[in-house]
């Protein structure tokens, strides 16, 4: 009775037995209290955080800061309080910035805890109660309904048209259809477990009932919380190099002090003079202005990056960007538009690849020869799009009329169909007004289709061409009739269709046509597309018997849709490769979809696409070998992303990791630079990141890397300049006494020159 068991492989009956609970009754209050005492409350717990004093102590004990503090003490000893004050001000400024960044980095856990629901409907002792989610325990029977968040991990006991949005955990942009009756024979990724519900996700449709099988830190979200708290980002390349430089300078300064002081004493010089000379030499060796200049350079770089839509949350990230050698990018919303779009239409025995959608009911297709097709010239195309828009619950809004830009509210797949129809001049508002809905059979995950019935007004003299074509084919009656449109999974539609619409006529759906349709479907699916079919049937009667609307349908065609790549990303990927940066795709989506998008963007797919299940079976050495060969990873879980980032870092790569969901947070925190999405990113991802993209665009990362390289180059130039200057001071201070000349520069003068 714990969260370690693979509950997706258990039947409903076995689950209830293992949890020792009766579904109709639920737990009694006594049982719930006893179990809570054993396993604790349903909450995400934070590990003991590093105290503020320790964070501050670590900021002021770095090698360079210690050297500066010594210089400040020496200045005070010499009576130079102004220079001591300036040096201390630099130390304080750097300590404040470092303290703020590390202290703020702990906020990811706080954001994660905010995802828990305050109230939940649970069955206790045979009664339905509303309880705080923190009081849930193993075996509780929880009621799920549209709009509610899932309060713990649970095995579904019942599901009715249940769909759950799991993007925060899996990276999948589409809500997942849930089936309580499904039982799996093998371990599957979270996104494929249709009989489970997970903490941190939300119900978008339908209703369900689940038995709680994991709470708090034992849930999938709890595992992510644990990963976030164990992820330990390395110090930036600049921080490591500055620390190494400071150690060298400290040793050089001590060596110079010892040598010069000893030489002077041996030569019979006064002790006071030699002490002043030795201190001056030590001060000359230390670049007091280095931390201030580095901080200023990083701040200026951050300001310039903000102008290019990259918000820097932690200053060292500016320089780290300039050193990046690998960019691990999520797919949805970063490499793609995060908007399902119809890209292929298959009608009347031909496939039409949509190249560019135009206004006023026209669309450009990749056909030999390439041509612009108008809806009026292609009734089958119009019937396909009109049917998809009518058999649809999405709401269409026109955002910018002059640019023909639309926004659909509702299911992303339905929205894609509505927008495609609107761009072809078939507005859903107009279609609904002309063909009002008079009946429907809602979508469910068993039938995998939806049907709506529409009344065709009699005597309509201004019928659109596609509707007139249906009437001309003697499929309607002059006195008015009904049209039933069905959309859904292609194989299911073919089973209830016996005819096909072919160039203005109805033909039998014979075996050759069925084979052609299935072959077209398989091709689109192999390209990573979501494929829906559309069919219709006219009815002369005003009323339909139950089930009659989904019999003997006329199959029209297929619509293939996907979340397409951003237009500017392909050029950005090419720019990465030219700059010596290797782009990797790490996504929770399906392998076929990942491969197809990677090919379109120019990301290397010469090796296989590796899945999260394969990663789980590899040891650390094998993972290192894999990340050097493979550039596309799919169906990955949070711990897989974390292992991939660690493997790259152990190979000496400087890694930038992008993400937007809770599942990305551990890897974002572990990476040398974590990049979160500003538009669609969760609070958890943003709090774990070093940089936030205000436009969620991969090309912005490349622009920020460009700025980071400029900053890194500027810092290197300054270090070379200041070391050259300091070397000159050392030579002057070393040679002058040997030539019998008085001390050329006092410590006060050297400090002033350096600052």
XYZ file of C-alpha atoms in Angstrom:
755
model
C 0.000 0.000 0.000
C 2.477 2.650 -1.175
C 3.425 4.809 -4.119
C 6.247 2.484 -5.258
C 3.886 -0.099 -6.798
C 3.088 0.255 -10.507
C -0.636 0.843 -10.090
C -1.328 1.174 -13.837
C -0.778 -2.599 -14.064
C -3.448 -3.370 -11.460
C -7.153 -3.889 -12.151
C -9.764 -1.781 -10.360
C -10.675 -4.734 -8.137
C -7.042 -5.511 -7.304
C -6.399 -1.847 -6.507
C -9.262 -1.674 -4.014
C -8.139 -4.933 -2.417
C -4.517 -3.814 -2.104
C -5.633 -0.510 -0.583
C -8.068 -2.334 1.713
C -10.981 -0.026 0.940
C -14.578 -0.463 -0.231
C -15.422 1.782 -3.133
C -18.988 2.548 -2.102
C -18.029 3.372 1.496
C -14.528 4.781 1.307
C -12.396 4.988 4.429
C -13.826 5.625 7.851
C -12.526 8.602 9.813
C -10.648 6.239 12.140
C -8.955 4.450 9.233
C -8.008 7.764 7.636
C -6.480 9.051 10.886
C -4.521 5.835 11.387
C -3.136 5.891 7.836
C -2.243 9.564 8.106
C -0.319 8.789 11.286
C 1.591 6.077 9.398
C 2.397 7.894 6.118
C 2.012 11.568 7.049
C -0.109 14.343 5.518
C -0.640 14.901 1.795
C 1.817 17.766 1.332
C 5.120 18.502 -0.346
C 7.837 18.886 2.255
C 10.905 21.047 1.960
C 14.252 19.818 3.098
C 16.027 21.898 5.709
C 16.998 25.038 3.860
C 20.417 26.582 4.086
C 20.232 29.347 6.720
C 20.619 32.945 5.569
C 23.816 33.454 7.591
C 25.467 30.511 5.846
C 24.528 31.795 2.400
C 26.000 35.202 3.327
C 29.145 33.589 4.786
C 29.750 31.672 1.532
C 29.459 34.928 -0.403
C 32.196 36.686 1.589
C 34.623 33.758 1.786
C 35.404 33.304 -1.910
C 39.102 33.660 -2.680
C 38.859 36.971 -4.541
C 36.666 38.545 -1.858
C 39.096 37.408 0.875
C 41.972 39.018 -1.036
C 39.970 42.250 -1.302
C 39.169 42.147 2.427
C 42.869 41.796 3.173
C 43.554 44.767 0.915
C 40.913 46.761 2.803
C 42.466 45.842 6.170
C 45.892 46.894 4.912
C 44.429 50.200 3.713
C 42.940 50.819 7.163
C 46.285 49.901 8.753
C 47.968 52.487 6.516
C 45.394 55.111 7.431
C 43.772 55.165 3.974
C 40.132 54.995 5.070
C 38.702 56.233 1.746
C 40.209 53.418 -0.310
C 39.254 50.928 2.383
C 35.662 52.203 2.172
C 35.623 51.820 -1.634
C 36.963 48.247 -1.462
C 34.456 47.319 1.260
C 31.641 48.827 -0.820
C 32.641 46.524 -3.700
C 32.672 43.532 -1.354
C 29.252 44.417 0.084
C 27.735 44.926 -3.396
C 28.932 41.529 -4.598
C 27.797 39.828 -1.386
C 24.294 41.340 -1.661
C 23.920 40.283 -5.313
C 25.152 36.743 -4.626
C 23.027 36.376 -1.496
C 19.888 37.572 -3.280
C 20.375 35.164 -6.194
C 20.949 32.082 -4.025
C 18.198 32.956 -1.548
C 15.719 33.502 -4.394
C 16.687 30.174 -5.971
C 14.893 28.379 -3.119
C 11.531 29.772 -4.289
C 10.975 26.918 -6.768
C 9.772 24.689 -3.949
C 7.383 27.354 -2.690
C 5.880 27.658 -6.180
C 5.548 23.885 -6.374
C 3.661 23.740 -3.075
C 1.166 26.329 -4.333
C -0.053 23.790 -6.904
C -1.836 21.768 -4.187
C -5.624 22.161 -4.022
C -7.136 23.495 -0.803
C -10.409 21.493 -1.122
C -11.370 18.111 -2.587
C -14.512 15.924 -2.794
C -13.865 12.577 -1.079
C -16.055 9.662 -0.002
C -15.675 8.928 3.696
C -17.810 6.386 5.581
C -20.314 6.271 2.734
C -20.797 10.046 2.589
C -19.405 12.585 0.121
C -17.436 15.273 1.945
C -15.406 18.331 1.039
C -12.040 18.168 2.787
C -8.710 20.005 2.569
C -6.409 18.168 0.165
C -3.774 17.923 2.898
C -6.071 15.502 4.790
C -6.175 12.924 1.981
C -4.505 9.596 2.642
C -3.881 6.280 0.892
C -7.120 4.551 -0.097
C -9.354 7.639 -0.131
C -11.982 7.622 -2.900
C -11.853 11.003 -4.684
C -14.454 12.407 -7.094
C -13.074 14.218 -10.165
C -15.058 16.612 -12.337
C -14.369 19.153 -15.094
C -12.450 22.148 -13.792
C -11.063 20.413 -10.709
C -7.396 19.778 -10.034
C -6.169 16.302 -9.155
C -5.178 16.393 -5.436
C -2.969 13.249 -5.294
C -1.853 10.348 -7.479
C -4.684 7.894 -8.016
C -5.787 4.777 -9.879
C -8.963 5.615 -11.795
C -11.974 3.526 -10.784
C -14.429 5.150 -13.176
C -14.167 7.500 -16.147
C -16.863 9.116 -18.257
C -15.458 11.175 -21.165
C -12.659 12.037 -18.749
C -9.801 14.148 -20.142
C -6.941 15.458 -18.013
C -4.422 18.148 -18.920
C -0.998 16.776 -17.933
C 1.249 19.281 -19.733
C 2.935 20.426 -16.507
C 4.123 16.861 -15.801
C 4.645 15.368 -19.261
C 5.118 18.262 -21.681
C 2.203 17.028 -23.819
C 0.136 19.996 -25.000
C -3.005 17.901 -25.623
C -5.326 16.760 -22.789
C -5.165 12.988 -22.291
C -8.191 10.703 -22.684
C -8.542 8.534 -19.568
C -9.867 4.960 -19.417
C -10.400 3.444 -15.967
C -10.894 -0.057 -17.354
C -7.510 -0.214 -19.067
C -4.852 -2.460 -17.478
C -1.248 -2.436 -18.717
C 1.096 -5.405 -18.841
C 4.283 -3.298 -18.827
C 5.623 -0.122 -17.313
C 4.784 2.945 -19.411
C 5.700 6.663 -19.314
C 3.273 8.905 -17.425
C 1.816 10.334 -20.631
C 0.708 6.858 -21.747
C -0.909 5.748 -18.478
C -4.565 6.281 -19.360
C -5.844 4.659 -16.147
C -4.006 6.985 -13.761
C -4.423 10.573 -12.526
C -1.561 12.594 -11.060
C -1.185 15.412 -8.558
C -0.666 18.808 -10.217
C -2.799 18.031 -13.294
C -6.330 19.279 -13.999
C -9.546 17.810 -15.386
C -10.651 19.518 -18.599
C -13.646 17.357 -19.501
C -15.945 14.672 -18.133
C -15.943 13.120 -14.695
C -14.217 10.316 -12.862
C -13.498 8.582 -9.600
C -10.113 7.516 -8.291
C -8.525 5.717 -5.374
C -5.560 7.570 -3.879
C -2.411 5.451 -4.276
C 0.295 8.019 -3.442
C 0.352 11.263 -1.473
C 2.793 14.069 -0.759
C 6.425 13.308 -1.554
C 5.497 9.818 -2.877
C 3.545 11.300 -5.814
C 5.072 12.033 -9.211
C 4.986 15.736 -8.321
C 6.667 14.896 -5.013
C 9.429 13.074 -6.868
C 9.963 16.232 -8.933
C 10.076 18.279 -5.724
C 12.761 15.942 -4.416
C 14.739 16.238 -7.662
C 14.552 20.046 -7.492
C 15.965 20.008 -3.983
C 18.771 17.598 -4.888
C 19.740 19.333 -8.138
C 22.900 21.327 -7.501
C 23.983 23.656 -10.312
C 27.694 24.063 -10.850
C 29.329 27.440 -10.528
C 29.550 29.357 -13.799
C 32.704 29.151 -15.950
C 33.525 32.779 -15.088
C 33.108 32.150 -11.355
C 35.431 29.134 -11.572
C 38.035 31.060 -13.580
C 37.896 34.126 -11.332
C 38.303 31.936 -8.260
C 41.301 30.226 -9.841
C 42.751 33.620 -10.829
C 42.245 34.933 -7.303
C 44.127 31.964 -5.832
C 47.036 32.515 -8.213
C 47.106 36.250 -7.462
C 47.009 35.590 -3.718
C 49.978 33.219 -3.971
C 51.834 35.690 -6.208
C 51.169 38.527 -3.759
C 52.405 36.483 -0.795
C 55.467 35.376 -2.728
C 56.313 38.954 -3.724
C 55.866 40.198 -0.146
C 58.196 37.510 1.190
C 60.871 37.928 -1.504
C 60.984 41.734 -1.452
C 60.935 41.939 2.336
C 63.740 39.357 2.615
C 65.858 41.048 -0.082
C 65.526 44.428 1.626
C 66.450 43.117 5.055
C 69.481 41.297 3.607
C 70.532 44.525 1.866
C 70.297 46.372 5.179
C 67.237 48.479 4.331
C 65.048 49.793 7.167
C 62.328 47.349 8.219
C 59.570 50.005 7.991
C 60.555 50.906 4.417
C 60.658 47.284 3.333
C 57.287 46.595 4.961
C 55.746 49.521 3.048
C 57.405 48.312 -0.163
C 56.219 44.722 0.312
C 52.642 45.838 1.049
C 52.695 48.101 -2.036
C 53.818 45.157 -4.168
C 51.040 42.962 -2.796
C 48.439 45.656 -3.447
C 49.804 46.085 -6.983
C 49.303 42.373 -7.652
C 45.598 42.397 -6.659
C 43.079 43.749 -9.218
C 40.785 45.501 -6.724
C 38.417 46.733 -9.405
C 37.824 43.316 -10.974
C 34.596 42.348 -9.099
C 33.077 45.787 -9.730
C 33.902 45.733 -13.436
C 32.625 42.170 -13.845
C 29.358 43.058 -12.080
C 28.909 46.181 -14.221
C 29.666 44.257 -17.434
C 27.134 41.562 -16.510
C 24.494 44.168 -15.597
C 24.951 46.012 -18.898
C 24.755 42.686 -20.752
C 21.558 41.779 -18.896
C 20.026 45.112 -19.910
C 20.892 44.503 -23.560
C 19.454 40.976 -23.399
C 16.206 42.346 -21.996
C 15.915 44.399 -25.175
C 16.058 41.102 -27.079
C 13.261 39.503 -24.991
C 15.561 37.589 -22.589
C 15.015 38.434 -18.912
C 18.069 37.579 -16.803
C 17.164 36.495 -13.258
C 20.719 35.743 -12.073
C 23.596 37.941 -13.240
C 26.226 35.180 -13.732
C 23.904 33.690 -16.378
C 24.883 36.530 -18.713
C 28.442 35.269 -18.939
C 27.420 31.595 -18.875
C 25.392 32.155 -22.041
C 28.570 33.191 -23.804
C 30.190 29.865 -22.906
C 27.270 27.565 -23.843
C 28.217 24.552 -25.976
C 24.919 22.601 -25.857
C 21.310 23.842 -25.847
C 18.776 21.248 -24.678
C 15.379 22.496 -25.793
C 11.852 21.405 -25.071
C 9.692 21.129 -28.198
C 6.238 22.483 -27.462
C 6.086 26.277 -27.452
C 9.840 26.767 -27.847
C 10.671 25.085 -31.125
C 7.018 25.030 -32.176
C 4.166 27.555 -32.097
C 2.226 25.737 -29.343
C -0.868 25.924 -31.519
C -2.357 22.924 -33.283
C -2.628 23.772 -36.986
C -4.137 21.931 -39.943
C -1.237 21.211 -42.294
C -2.635 18.475 -44.572
C -6.066 17.919 -46.124
C -6.824 14.668 -47.905
C -9.960 14.726 -50.063
C -11.295 13.205 -53.255
C -8.412 10.824 -53.684
C -5.619 13.390 -53.330
C -3.414 14.774 -50.578
C -3.144 18.553 -50.326
C -0.202 19.899 -48.316
C -1.175 23.322 -47.073
C 1.711 25.682 -47.823
C 0.212 29.043 -47.033
C -3.282 29.970 -45.900
C -4.696 33.115 -47.487
C -7.700 35.254 -46.657
C -10.981 35.430 -48.581
C -11.554 31.707 -48.858
C -8.371 30.796 -50.707
C -5.529 28.480 -49.810
C -2.236 27.662 -51.501
C -1.409 23.987 -51.942
C 1.738 22.137 -52.903
C 0.410 20.619 -56.123
C 2.009 20.087 -59.525
C 1.759 22.838 -60.661
C 1.499 24.853 -57.429
C -1.763 26.778 -57.435
C -4.136 28.758 -55.288
C -7.388 26.886 -54.758
C -10.663 28.623 -53.929
C -13.287 26.887 -51.851
C -15.895 27.427 -54.534
C -13.722 25.439 -56.950
C -13.310 22.515 -54.578
C -16.570 21.455 -52.862
C -15.030 18.345 -51.267
C -12.500 20.578 -49.517
C -15.313 22.863 -48.326
C -17.426 19.944 -47.039
C -14.422 18.594 -45.124
C -13.679 21.947 -43.464
C -17.336 22.900 -42.913
C -18.040 19.510 -41.339
C -15.010 19.868 -39.076
C -16.141 23.340 -37.977
C -19.812 22.412 -37.434
C -19.108 19.183 -35.534
C -17.119 21.232 -33.067
C -17.480 22.914 -29.649
C -14.567 25.366 -29.948
C -15.364 29.095 -30.018
C -13.720 31.284 -32.655
C -12.533 34.832 -32.024
C -11.055 37.172 -34.625
C -7.990 38.865 -33.127
C -6.742 41.012 -36.041
C -9.117 41.208 -38.989
C -6.684 42.943 -41.346
C -4.156 40.109 -40.864
C -6.801 37.350 -40.800
C -5.564 36.167 -37.373
C -7.890 34.016 -35.277
C -7.893 32.566 -31.801
C -9.895 29.493 -30.838
C -11.076 28.864 -27.289
C -11.546 25.217 -26.392
C -9.892 21.925 -27.272
C -6.687 22.579 -29.325
C -7.598 20.008 -31.980
C -11.101 21.409 -32.465
C -9.635 24.912 -32.485
C -7.294 23.968 -35.337
C -10.242 22.796 -37.453
C -12.283 25.934 -36.736
C -9.379 28.252 -37.597
C -8.575 26.332 -40.799
C -12.196 26.663 -41.928
C -12.296 30.382 -41.050
C -9.148 31.109 -43.068
C -10.853 29.439 -46.008
C -13.842 31.738 -45.669
C -16.020 29.294 -43.705
C -16.653 31.125 -40.445
C -18.100 28.963 -37.676
C -20.473 31.781 -36.720
C -21.886 31.890 -40.266
C -22.048 28.108 -40.494
C -23.904 27.820 -37.172
C -26.369 30.500 -38.245
C -27.034 28.839 -41.605
C -27.119 25.280 -40.239
C -28.311 25.444 -36.601
C -27.471 22.455 -34.410
C -30.546 20.447 -33.445
C -28.931 17.374 -31.921
C -25.626 15.817 -30.992
C -23.885 12.689 -29.787
C -20.976 13.884 -27.619
C -17.451 12.565 -28.015
C -16.430 9.694 -25.804
C -13.168 7.831 -25.646
C -14.700 4.454 -26.497
C -16.371 5.506 -29.777
C -13.576 8.043 -30.450
C -15.911 10.265 -32.417
C -18.493 13.033 -32.108
C -21.633 13.689 -34.142
C -23.758 16.808 -34.508
C -27.042 17.139 -36.398
C -27.908 20.385 -38.229
C -31.121 21.632 -39.784
C -30.894 22.855 -43.384
C -33.349 25.692 -43.935
C -35.827 25.028 -46.780
C -35.921 27.381 -49.737
C -32.454 28.841 -49.076
C -31.684 30.594 -52.376
C -28.215 31.703 -51.273
C -26.802 28.333 -50.378
C -22.989 28.107 -50.453
C -21.566 26.037 -53.301
C -20.681 23.016 -51.189
C -24.195 22.789 -49.711
C -25.746 23.226 -53.154
C -23.505 20.424 -54.421
C -24.833 18.092 -51.727
C -28.387 18.973 -52.803
C -27.507 18.588 -56.482
C -26.278 15.074 -55.770
C -29.893 14.337 -54.733
C -28.896 13.954 -51.112
C -31.331 16.586 -49.833
C -34.982 17.469 -50.270
C -36.560 20.768 -51.299
C -38.712 20.860 -48.155
C -35.761 20.944 -45.826
C -33.654 18.226 -44.284
C -30.975 17.552 -41.724
C -27.241 17.008 -42.088
C -25.375 14.892 -39.557
C -21.604 15.494 -39.449
C -19.301 13.050 -37.688
C -15.609 13.580 -36.946
C -13.217 11.262 -35.156
C -10.705 8.436 -35.489
C -10.420 7.349 -39.124
C -10.646 3.581 -38.585
C -13.831 4.004 -36.541
C -15.405 6.267 -39.175
C -14.654 3.804 -41.962
C -16.447 1.090 -39.978
C -19.697 3.098 -39.991
C -19.357 4.488 -43.553
C -20.447 2.724 -46.742
C -19.969 5.538 -49.252
C -17.377 8.168 -50.117
C -17.683 11.678 -51.569
C -15.694 11.781 -54.816
C -15.631 14.863 -57.060
C -19.264 15.887 -56.627
C -20.731 12.416 -56.528
C -21.272 9.640 -54.022
C -19.382 6.434 -54.740
C -19.333 3.108 -52.879
C -16.634 2.785 -50.235
C -14.965 -0.257 -51.789
C -11.878 -2.069 -50.544
C -9.451 -0.119 -52.757
C -10.750 3.229 -51.487
C -10.687 2.004 -47.882
C -7.076 0.884 -48.359
C -6.127 4.250 -49.866
C -7.686 6.151 -46.962
C -5.957 3.964 -44.352
C -2.641 4.318 -46.178
C -3.027 8.123 -46.174
C -3.832 8.008 -42.462
C -0.748 5.905 -41.693
C 1.498 8.266 -43.648
C 0.242 11.302 -41.732
C 0.536 9.496 -38.392
C 4.111 8.464 -39.265
C 4.879 12.168 -39.730
C 3.793 12.758 -36.146
C 0.432 14.308 -36.996
C -2.892 13.999 -35.228
C -5.355 12.747 -37.855
C -9.142 13.134 -37.832
C -11.642 12.000 -40.409
C -14.916 13.720 -41.363
C -18.065 12.044 -42.700
C -21.686 13.153 -43.130
C -25.166 11.891 -43.840
C -28.291 13.786 -44.965
C -31.631 12.874 -43.433
C -35.009 13.756 -44.882
C -36.800 13.262 -41.561
C -37.053 15.986 -38.939
C -36.227 13.569 -36.136
C -33.641 10.811 -35.939
C -33.802 7.527 -34.124
C -31.019 7.051 -31.557
C -27.892 5.737 -33.313
C -29.247 6.447 -36.811
C -27.004 9.493 -37.228
C -23.900 7.261 -37.065
C -24.873 4.700 -39.706
C -24.188 4.415 -43.450
C -22.150 7.621 -43.541
C -20.518 9.284 -46.541
C -16.787 9.589 -45.866
C -15.333 12.937 -47.021
C -11.662 13.065 -46.102
C -8.885 13.507 -43.549
C -7.364 16.491 -41.781
C -3.804 16.130 -40.515
C -2.729 18.623 -37.876
C 0.263 19.269 -35.725
C 1.960 21.950 -33.690
C 4.160 23.372 -36.493
C 7.724 24.658 -36.050
C 8.256 28.379 -35.538
C 9.283 30.050 -38.783
C 12.479 31.576 -37.366
C 13.738 28.522 -35.460
C 15.289 26.687 -38.425
C 17.601 29.648 -39.079
C 18.383 29.858 -35.349
C 19.300 26.148 -35.242
C 21.599 26.621 -38.249
C 23.161 29.635 -36.518
C 23.772 27.476 -33.425
C 25.583 24.832 -35.419
C 27.726 27.446 -37.170
C 28.674 28.902 -33.767
C 29.765 25.489 -32.502
C 26.698 25.014 -30.282
C 24.933 21.645 -30.464
C 21.115 21.767 -30.287
C 19.293 18.843 -28.625
C 15.543 18.238 -28.410
C 14.332 16.744 -25.110
C 10.547 16.423 -25.059
C 7.721 14.511 -23.454
C 5.957 14.152 -26.806
C 5.686 11.068 -29.008
C 8.917 9.903 -30.746
C 7.394 10.193 -34.232
C 6.322 13.776 -33.588
C 9.730 14.633 -32.146
C 11.578 13.168 -35.147
C 9.366 14.942 -37.674
C 9.805 18.358 -36.026
C 13.563 17.793 -35.615
C 13.917 16.978 -39.318
C 12.056 20.140 -40.276
C 14.266 22.281 -38.042
C 17.601 20.806 -39.108
C 18.342 19.102 -35.773
C 20.459 15.983 -36.335
C 18.313 12.834 -36.540
C 20.924 10.585 -38.129
C 20.942 8.528 -34.941
C 17.796 6.968 -33.455
C 15.287 8.836 -31.308
C 15.846 7.630 -27.732
C 12.892 7.372 -25.339
C 12.706 7.806 -21.589
C 12.194 4.065 -21.119
C 15.483 3.407 -22.908
C 17.266 6.019 -20.788
C 15.986 4.361 -17.604
C 17.728 1.126 -18.624
C 21.148 2.773 -19.214
C 23.917 3.212 -16.663
C 25.810 6.505 -16.359
C 28.571 5.490 -18.791
C 26.044 4.419 -21.429
C 24.123 7.692 -21.042
C 27.308 9.682 -21.665
C 27.892 7.680 -24.835
C 24.262 8.205 -25.877
C 24.242 12.002 -25.470
C 27.320 12.298 -27.662
C 25.511 10.499 -30.528
C 21.796 11.254 -30.128
C 20.196 14.681 -30.517
C 16.484 13.855 -30.077
C 14.961 12.384 -26.896
C 11.219 11.724 -26.551
C 8.773 10.570 -23.880
C 11.236 11.638 -21.192
C 10.373 11.975 -17.485
C 11.857 14.644 -15.164
C 14.548 12.322 -13.818
C 15.586 11.428 -17.378
C 16.064 15.105 -18.253
C 18.122 15.548 -15.106
C 20.359 12.580 -15.961
C 20.901 13.844 -19.506
C 21.922 17.311 -18.294
C 24.280 15.842 -15.677
C 25.860 13.532 -18.262
C 26.539 16.465 -20.589
C 28.051 18.504 -17.751
C 30.279 15.609 -16.707
C 31.515 15.463 -20.307
C 32.681 19.076 -19.911
C 29.821 20.724 -21.833
C 28.323 24.043 -20.760
C 24.592 23.268 -20.899
C 21.596 25.528 -21.415
C 18.270 23.797 -20.710
C 14.879 25.190 -21.724
C 11.483 24.236 -20.325
C 8.076 25.462 -19.238
C 6.513 22.783 -17.053
C 6.936 21.430 -13.556
C 8.616 18.392 -15.127
C 11.402 20.638 -16.453
C 12.244 22.312 -13.126
C 14.886 19.830 -11.821
C 16.839 19.944 -15.106
C 16.487 23.748 -15.273
C 18.037 24.039 -11.833
C 20.801 21.518 -12.600
C 21.853 23.045 -15.937
C 24.612 25.636 -16.171
C 21.867 27.966 -17.319
C 18.157 27.189 -17.010
C 15.904 28.960 -19.498
C 12.163 29.135 -18.689
C 9.287 30.246 -20.878
C 7.761 33.576 -19.858
C 4.419 33.249 -21.660
C 3.402 29.634 -21.010
C 5.923 28.689 -18.319
C 4.769 27.623 -14.864
C 5.866 29.526 -11.749
C 7.881 26.470 -10.714
C 9.900 26.460 -13.941
C 10.533 30.208 -13.809
C 11.674 30.132 -10.185
C 14.139 27.329 -10.992
C 15.586 29.161 -14.001
C 18.392 31.657 -14.578
C 16.766 33.312 -17.576
C 13.168 33.769 -18.758
C 12.209 34.098 -22.434
C 9.544 36.772 -22.708
C 8.495 35.515 -26.172
C 9.021 31.736 -25.592
C 11.185 31.623 -28.720
C 14.232 29.439 -29.327
C 15.681 32.146 -31.574
C 15.781 34.448 -28.528
C 18.136 31.996 -26.785
C 20.508 32.214 -29.748
C 20.344 36.031 -29.629
C 21.061 35.945 -25.882
C 24.043 33.628 -26.450
C 25.344 36.165 -28.943
C 25.092 38.918 -26.313
C 26.642 36.601 -23.709
C 29.671 36.045 -25.899
C 30.136 39.806 -26.219
C 30.012 40.164 -22.418
C 32.407 37.257 -21.917
C 34.819 38.769 -24.430
C 34.620 42.158 -22.679
C 35.350 40.615 -19.276
C 38.343 38.742 -20.702
C 39.648 41.960 -22.258
C 39.378 43.755 -18.928
C 41.149 40.960 -17.066
C 43.983 41.055 -19.608
C 44.143 44.828 -19.308
C 44.163 44.934 -15.500
C 46.723 42.134 -15.204
C 48.986 43.895 -17.699
C 48.608 47.148 -15.769
C 49.281 45.421 -12.456
C 52.319 43.650 -13.904
C 53.710 47.040 -14.908
C 53.230 48.288 -11.357
C 55.007 45.215 -9.972
C 57.979 45.711 -12.321
C 58.307 49.374 -11.324
C 58.072 48.528 -7.620
C 60.572 45.672 -7.993
C 63.211 47.424 -10.120
C 63.272 50.799 -8.351
C 64.665 49.552 -5.002
C 67.212 47.388 -6.833
C 68.486 50.508 -8.602
C 68.741 52.383 -5.335
C 65.772 54.641 -6.126
C 63.175 55.646 -3.500
C 59.797 53.881 -3.364
C 58.063 55.084 -6.588
C 54.443 54.366 -5.533
C 52.811 54.203 -2.125
C 50.063 51.616 -1.442
C 47.483 54.451 -1.460
C 48.562 55.515 -4.944
C 48.476 51.955 -6.295
C 44.968 51.401 -4.882
C 43.776 54.599 -6.523
C 45.280 53.595 -9.887
C 43.696 50.130 -9.712
C 40.272 51.370 -8.665
